[in-house]
mmCIF file of C-alpha atoms in Angstrom:
data_model
loop_
_atom_site.group_PDB
_atom_site.id
_atom_site.type_symbol
_atom_site.label_atom_id
_atom_site.label_comp_id
_atom_site.label_asym_id
_atom_site.label_seq_id
_atom_site.Cartn_x
_atom_site.Cartn_y
_atom_site.Cartn_z
ATOM 1 C CA MET A 1 12.736 -43.937 50.629
ATOM 2 C CA ASN A 2 16.162 -43.507 49.876
ATOM 3 C CA ASP A 3 16.414 -46.626 47.867
ATOM 4 C CA THR A 4 13.166 -45.129 45.597
ATOM 5 C CA VAL A 5 14.980 -41.513 45.023
ATOM 6 C CA SER A 6 18.139 -43.821 44.012
ATOM 7 C CA ALA A 7 16.015 -46.093 41.442
ATOM 8 C CA LEU A 8 14.827 -42.534 40.136
ATOM 9 C CA ALA A 9 17.973 -41.171 39.922
ATOM 10 C CA ASP A 10 19.429 -44.326 38.143
ATOM 11 C CA GLY A 11 16.333 -44.128 35.617
ATOM 12 C CA LEU A 12 17.047 -40.719 34.857
ATOM 13 C CA ARG A 13 20.593 -41.096 33.848
ATOM 14 C CA GLN A 14 19.515 -43.915 31.747
ATOM 15 C CA THR A 15 17.130 -42.020 29.861
ATOM 16 C CA SER A 16 17.283 -41.471 26.241
ATOM 17 C CA ALA A 17 17.491 -38.140 23.964
ATOM 18 C CA MET A 18 14.238 -39.261 22.304
ATOM 19 C CA GLU A 19 12.412 -39.757 25.661
ATOM 20 C CA LEU A 20 13.718 -36.483 27.129
ATOM 21 C CA VAL A 21 12.735 -34.484 24.159
ATOM 22 C CA ALA A 22 9.151 -36.248 24.039
ATOM 23 C CA VAL A 23 8.642 -35.353 28.051
ATOM 24 C CA ILE A 24 9.687 -31.680 26.944
ATOM 25 C CA LEU A 25 6.961 -31.366 24.110
ATOM 26 C CA ALA A 26 4.510 -32.998 26.427
ATOM 27 C CA LEU A 27 4.643 -30.599 28.858
ATOM 28 C CA VAL A 28 4.651 -27.719 26.234
ATOM 29 C CA TYR A 29 1.592 -29.131 25.185
ATOM 30 C CA LEU A 30 -0.071 -29.568 28.447
ATOM 31 C CA ILE A 31 0.958 -26.010 29.538
ATOM 32 C CA LEU A 32 0.050 -24.361 26.405
ATOM 33 C CA ALA A 33 -3.576 -26.261 26.675
ATOM 34 C CA VAL A 34 -4.283 -24.727 30.328
ATOM 35 C CA ARG A 35 -3.629 -21.389 28.733
ATOM 36 C CA GLU A 36 -5.832 -22.308 25.919
ATOM 37 C CA ASN A 37 -2.951 -21.776 23.406
ATOM 38 C CA LEU A 38 -3.797 -23.349 19.942
ATOM 39 C CA TRP A 39 -0.516 -24.283 19.276
ATOM 40 C CA CYS A 40 -0.560 -26.832 22.143
ATOM 41 C CA TRP A 41 -1.663 -29.402 19.405
ATOM 42 C CA ALA A 42 1.555 -28.923 17.834
ATOM 43 C CA ALA A 43 3.657 -29.956 20.552
ATOM 44 C CA ALA A 44 1.470 -32.586 20.948
ATOM 45 C CA GLY A 45 2.124 -33.989 17.649
ATOM 46 C CA GLY A 46 5.669 -33.854 18.159
ATOM 47 C CA SER A 47 5.572 -35.659 21.232
ATOM 48 C CA THR A 48 2.771 -38.504 19.772
ATOM 49 C CA LEU A 49 5.165 -39.623 17.297
ATOM 50 C CA ILE A 50 8.331 -39.890 19.475
ATOM 51 C CA TYR A 51 6.122 -41.843 22.189
ATOM 52 C CA LEU A 52 4.617 -44.221 19.370
ATOM 53 C CA PHE A 53 7.811 -45.712 18.957
ATOM 54 C CA LEU A 54 9.070 -45.698 22.473
ATOM 55 C CA PHE A 55 6.108 -47.647 23.771
ATOM 56 C CA PHE A 56 6.498 -50.366 21.357
ATOM 57 C CA GLU A 57 9.739 -50.531 22.370
ATOM 58 C CA VAL A 58 8.789 -51.524 25.894
ATOM 59 C CA GLY A 59 5.922 -53.905 25.110
ATOM 60 C CA LEU A 60 3.235 -51.497 25.954
ATOM 61 C CA TYR A 61 1.051 -51.858 22.746
ATOM 62 C CA ALA A 62 -1.972 -50.203 23.297
ATOM 63 C CA GLU A 63 -0.155 -47.142 24.380
ATOM 64 C CA SER A 64 1.970 -47.416 21.243
ATOM 65 C CA ALA A 65 -1.267 -47.596 18.916
ATOM 66 C CA LEU A 66 -2.993 -44.880 21.256
ATOM 67 C CA GLN A 67 -0.090 -42.524 19.639
ATOM 68 C CA ILE A 68 -1.579 -42.883 16.227
ATOM 69 C CA TYR A 69 -5.007 -41.717 17.631
ATOM 70 C CA TYR A 70 -3.230 -38.900 19.324
ATOM 71 C CA LEU A 71 -1.571 -37.737 16.182
ATOM 72 C CA GLY A 72 -5.070 -37.312 14.245
ATOM 73 C CA MET A 73 -6.746 -35.918 17.145
ATOM 74 C CA ALA A 74 -3.708 -33.034 17.343
ATOM 75 C CA GLY A 75 -4.791 -32.102 13.787
ATOM 76 C CA TYR A 76 -8.552 -32.204 14.547
ATOM 77 C CA GLY A 77 -7.794 -30.195 18.222
ATOM 78 C CA PHE A 78 -6.058 -27.537 16.226
ATOM 79 C CA GLN A 79 -8.834 -27.131 13.615
ATOM 80 C CA GLN A 80 -11.393 -27.155 16.491
ATOM 81 C CA TRP A 81 -9.635 -24.720 18.304
ATOM 82 C CA ARG A 82 -8.662 -22.435 15.705
ATOM 83 C CA SER A 83 -12.494 -22.265 14.483
ATOM 84 C CA LYS A 84 -13.821 -21.404 18.105
ATOM 85 C CA ALA A 85 -11.381 -18.929 18.191
ATOM 86 C CA SER A 86 -12.429 -17.160 14.659
ATOM 87 C CA ALA A 87 -16.070 -17.815 16.233
ATOM 88 C CA HIS A 88 -15.174 -16.079 19.644
ATOM 89 C CA PRO A 89 -12.339 -13.854 19.074
ATOM 90 C CA LEU A 90 -12.755 -12.370 22.753
ATOM 91 C CA PRO A 91 -10.516 -13.810 25.401
ATOM 92 C CA GLU A 92 -13.860 -13.838 27.402
ATOM 93 C CA ALA A 93 -15.912 -15.938 25.134
ATOM 94 C CA LYS A 94 -13.709 -19.048 24.377
ATOM 95 C CA ALA A 95 -16.400 -21.456 24.475
ATOM 96 C CA ILE A 96 -15.405 -23.867 27.157
ATOM 97 C CA ILE A 97 -18.485 -26.151 27.929
ATOM 98 C CA ARG A 98 -19.575 -28.830 30.517
ATOM 99 C CA TRP A 99 -21.188 -31.940 29.831
ATOM 100 C CA SER A 100 -24.151 -32.976 31.665
ATOM 101 C CA ILE A 101 -24.618 -36.689 33.850
ATOM 102 C CA PRO A 102 -25.699 -38.394 31.491
ATOM 103 C CA LYS A 103 -22.794 -38.241 28.699
ATOM 104 C CA HIS A 104 -20.339 -38.583 31.624
ATOM 105 C CA LEU A 105 -22.309 -41.935 32.348
ATOM 106 C CA LEU A 106 -22.261 -42.489 28.488
ATOM 107 C CA ALA A 107 -18.141 -42.218 28.732
ATOM 108 C CA LEU A 108 -17.450 -43.880 31.845
ATOM 109 C CA THR A 109 -19.515 -46.992 30.494
ATOM 110 C CA PHE A 110 -17.568 -46.917 27.195
ATOM 111 C CA ILE A 111 -14.343 -46.418 29.488
ATOM 112 C CA ALA A 112 -15.239 -49.758 31.376
ATOM 113 C CA ALA A 113 -16.442 -51.697 28.587
ATOM 114 C CA SER A 114 -13.600 -51.214 26.372
ATOM 115 C CA THR A 115 -11.127 -51.525 28.946
ATOM 116 C CA SER A 116 -12.137 -54.953 29.661
ATOM 117 C CA SER A 117 -12.241 -55.816 25.748
ATOM 118 C CA LEU A 118 -9.132 -54.147 25.163
ATOM 119 C CA GLY A 119 -7.470 -55.957 28.460
ATOM 120 C CA TRP A 120 -8.634 -59.627 27.345
ATOM 121 C CA VAL A 121 -7.252 -58.802 23.723
ATOM 122 C CA LEU A 122 -3.680 -58.140 25.385
ATOM 123 C CA LEU A 123 -3.679 -60.899 27.717
ATOM 124 C CA GLN A 124 -3.236 -63.147 24.252
ATOM 125 C CA THR A 125 0.028 -61.089 23.908
ATOM 126 C CA ASP A 126 3.286 -60.124 25.784
ATOM 127 C CA SER A 127 1.983 -57.028 27.118
ATOM 128 C CA GLN A 128 3.866 -56.156 30.534
ATOM 129 C CA ALA A 129 0.493 -54.582 32.018
ATOM 130 C CA PRO A 130 -2.648 -55.542 29.724
ATOM 131 C CA PHE A 131 -5.543 -54.044 31.752
ATOM 132 C CA LEU A 132 -3.558 -51.088 33.322
ATOM 133 C CA ASP A 133 -2.580 -50.306 29.175
ATOM 134 C CA ALA A 134 -6.157 -50.555 28.211
ATOM 135 C CA PHE A 135 -7.656 -48.702 31.009
ATOM 136 C CA THR A 136 -5.179 -45.449 30.156
ATOM 137 C CA THR A 137 -5.426 -45.836 26.451
ATOM 138 C CA CYS A 138 -9.235 -46.294 26.297
ATOM 139 C CA ALA A 139 -9.568 -43.701 28.944
ATOM 140 C CA ALA A 140 -7.461 -41.322 26.961
ATOM 141 C CA LEU A 141 -9.359 -41.930 23.894
ATOM 142 C CA VAL A 142 -12.416 -40.421 25.397
ATOM 143 C CA THR A 143 -10.739 -37.439 27.231
ATOM 144 C CA THR A 144 -8.679 -36.330 24.284
ATOM 145 C CA TYR A 145 -11.910 -35.584 22.431
ATOM 146 C CA MET A 146 -13.015 -33.931 25.491
ATOM 147 C CA VAL A 147 -10.272 -31.613 25.254
ATOM 148 C CA THR A 148 -10.669 -30.512 21.696
ATOM 149 C CA GLN A 149 -14.225 -30.010 22.519
ATOM 150 C CA LYS A 150 -12.647 -27.542 25.355
ATOM 151 C CA ILE A 151 -15.011 -29.906 28.106
ATOM 152 C CA LEU A 152 -14.120 -28.539 31.330
ATOM 153 C CA GLU A 153 -14.380 -32.198 32.992
ATOM 154 C CA ASN A 154 -11.679 -33.570 31.108
ATOM 155 C CA TRP A 155 -8.971 -32.030 33.662
ATOM 156 C CA ILE A 156 -10.625 -34.562 36.046
ATOM 157 C CA TYR A 157 -10.566 -37.265 33.475
ATOM 158 C CA TRP A 158 -6.892 -36.600 32.808
ATOM 159 C CA ILE A 159 -5.978 -36.654 36.811
ATOM 160 C CA VAL A 160 -7.016 -40.093 37.365
ATOM 161 C CA ILE A 161 -5.424 -40.966 34.111
ATOM 162 C CA ASP A 162 -2.221 -39.858 34.640
ATOM 163 C CA ALA A 163 -2.422 -41.058 38.331
ATOM 164 C CA VAL A 164 -2.337 -44.402 36.935
ATOM 165 C CA SER A 165 0.171 -43.561 34.243
ATOM 166 C CA ILE A 166 2.813 -42.900 36.863
ATOM 167 C CA TYR A 167 2.775 -46.364 38.036
ATOM 168 C CA LEU A 168 2.849 -48.209 34.612
ATOM 169 C CA TYR A 169 5.323 -46.082 33.067
ATOM 170 C CA TYR A 170 7.457 -46.275 36.339
ATOM 171 C CA SER A 171 6.971 -50.410 36.151
ATOM 172 C CA ARG A 172 8.549 -50.399 32.619
ATOM 173 C CA ASP A 173 11.168 -48.012 33.540
ATOM 174 C CA LEU A 174 10.455 -45.047 31.531
ATOM 175 C CA HIS A 175 11.267 -42.940 34.712
ATOM 176 C CA LEU A 176 11.034 -39.707 33.293
ATOM 177 C CA THR A 177 7.661 -40.391 31.764
ATOM 178 C CA ALA A 178 6.473 -41.257 34.875
ATOM 179 C CA ALA A 179 7.872 -37.995 36.319
ATOM 180 C CA LEU A 180 6.129 -36.089 33.667
ATOM 181 C CA PHE A 181 2.992 -37.674 34.602
ATOM 182 C CA ALA A 182 3.238 -36.495 38.087
ATOM 183 C CA ALA A 183 3.654 -33.262 37.157
ATOM 184 C CA TYR A 184 0.879 -33.995 34.668
ATOM 185 C CA THR A 185 -1.327 -34.961 37.589
ATOM 186 C CA ILE A 186 -0.468 -31.281 39.110
ATOM 187 C CA ILE A 187 -0.948 -29.291 35.707
ATOM 188 C CA ALA A 188 -4.333 -30.925 35.096
ATOM 189 C CA ALA A 189 -5.529 -30.033 38.796
ATOM 190 C CA PHE A 190 -4.709 -26.279 37.790
ATOM 191 C CA GLY A 191 -6.152 -26.765 34.384
ATOM 192 C CA TYR A 192 -9.401 -27.452 35.843
ATOM 193 C CA VAL A 193 -9.420 -24.464 38.330
ATOM 194 C CA SER A 194 -8.193 -22.273 35.399
ATOM 195 C CA TRP A 195 -10.656 -23.414 33.061
ATOM 196 C CA LYS A 196 -13.649 -23.379 35.823
ATOM 197 C CA LYS A 197 -12.614 -19.826 36.621
ATOM 198 C CA GLU A 198 -12.772 -19.157 32.618
ATOM 199 C CA ILE A 199 -16.252 -20.511 32.525
ATOM 200 C CA SER A 200 -17.508 -18.583 35.162
ATOM 201 C CA THR A 201 -16.525 -15.097 34.197
#
C-alpha cells in the first residue's frame, strides 16, 4: 500500500504543466456536463487539444486519434445542446432521453467489433496496450455521441470506460490523468443519479 502511495506521489511530482491544465479542463467539462451547462463543451475542447499531443507522446495512438473526434464532437455537442435549450427553455424540459434495449445492443456490438479490429491494427505498431487502447477509444466514440444527445445511460458506459482508463493511464505513467479518471468514475455515478432524477420529474 505504501509503495503504491509513494509511486503515485512521485508521479504527481513529475506531472507536466500541460497535463495539469488538461486535467483541470477535463474536470470542469464533466462537472458542467452533469449540471447540463452548455459551456462544458468549451472546456472539453481545450482539454482535448492538450491530450491529443500527450497521448501520442506516450504511445497511446488510438487515444491520441480519439482526441480529434472529441474536438469535433465538442463543437457538435455545443450546437446540439444550444438547440435543445432553445427548444426547451424551461429547466424541467431539458430533453434527457433513454435508449431502448435494441439500441444498446447495437452500440455494444459496434464497440466489441471495432475494439477487436482496431486492437489487431494496433498490434502491428508499437502501441503499449493495443486492446485496452482500442476499447477505451471505440467505446468513447459511442458514448460521446450519447452525451451530445443527452442519453441517460451514457453515464453507465462512462463508468466502465473510466475504470479501464485508470489502469491504462497509470501504466503509462500519466498518474494525474489516472487520478482524474478515478474522479470521473465517481462523478459519472453522480451524473447518472442527477440525470435520472431530472428525467423522472
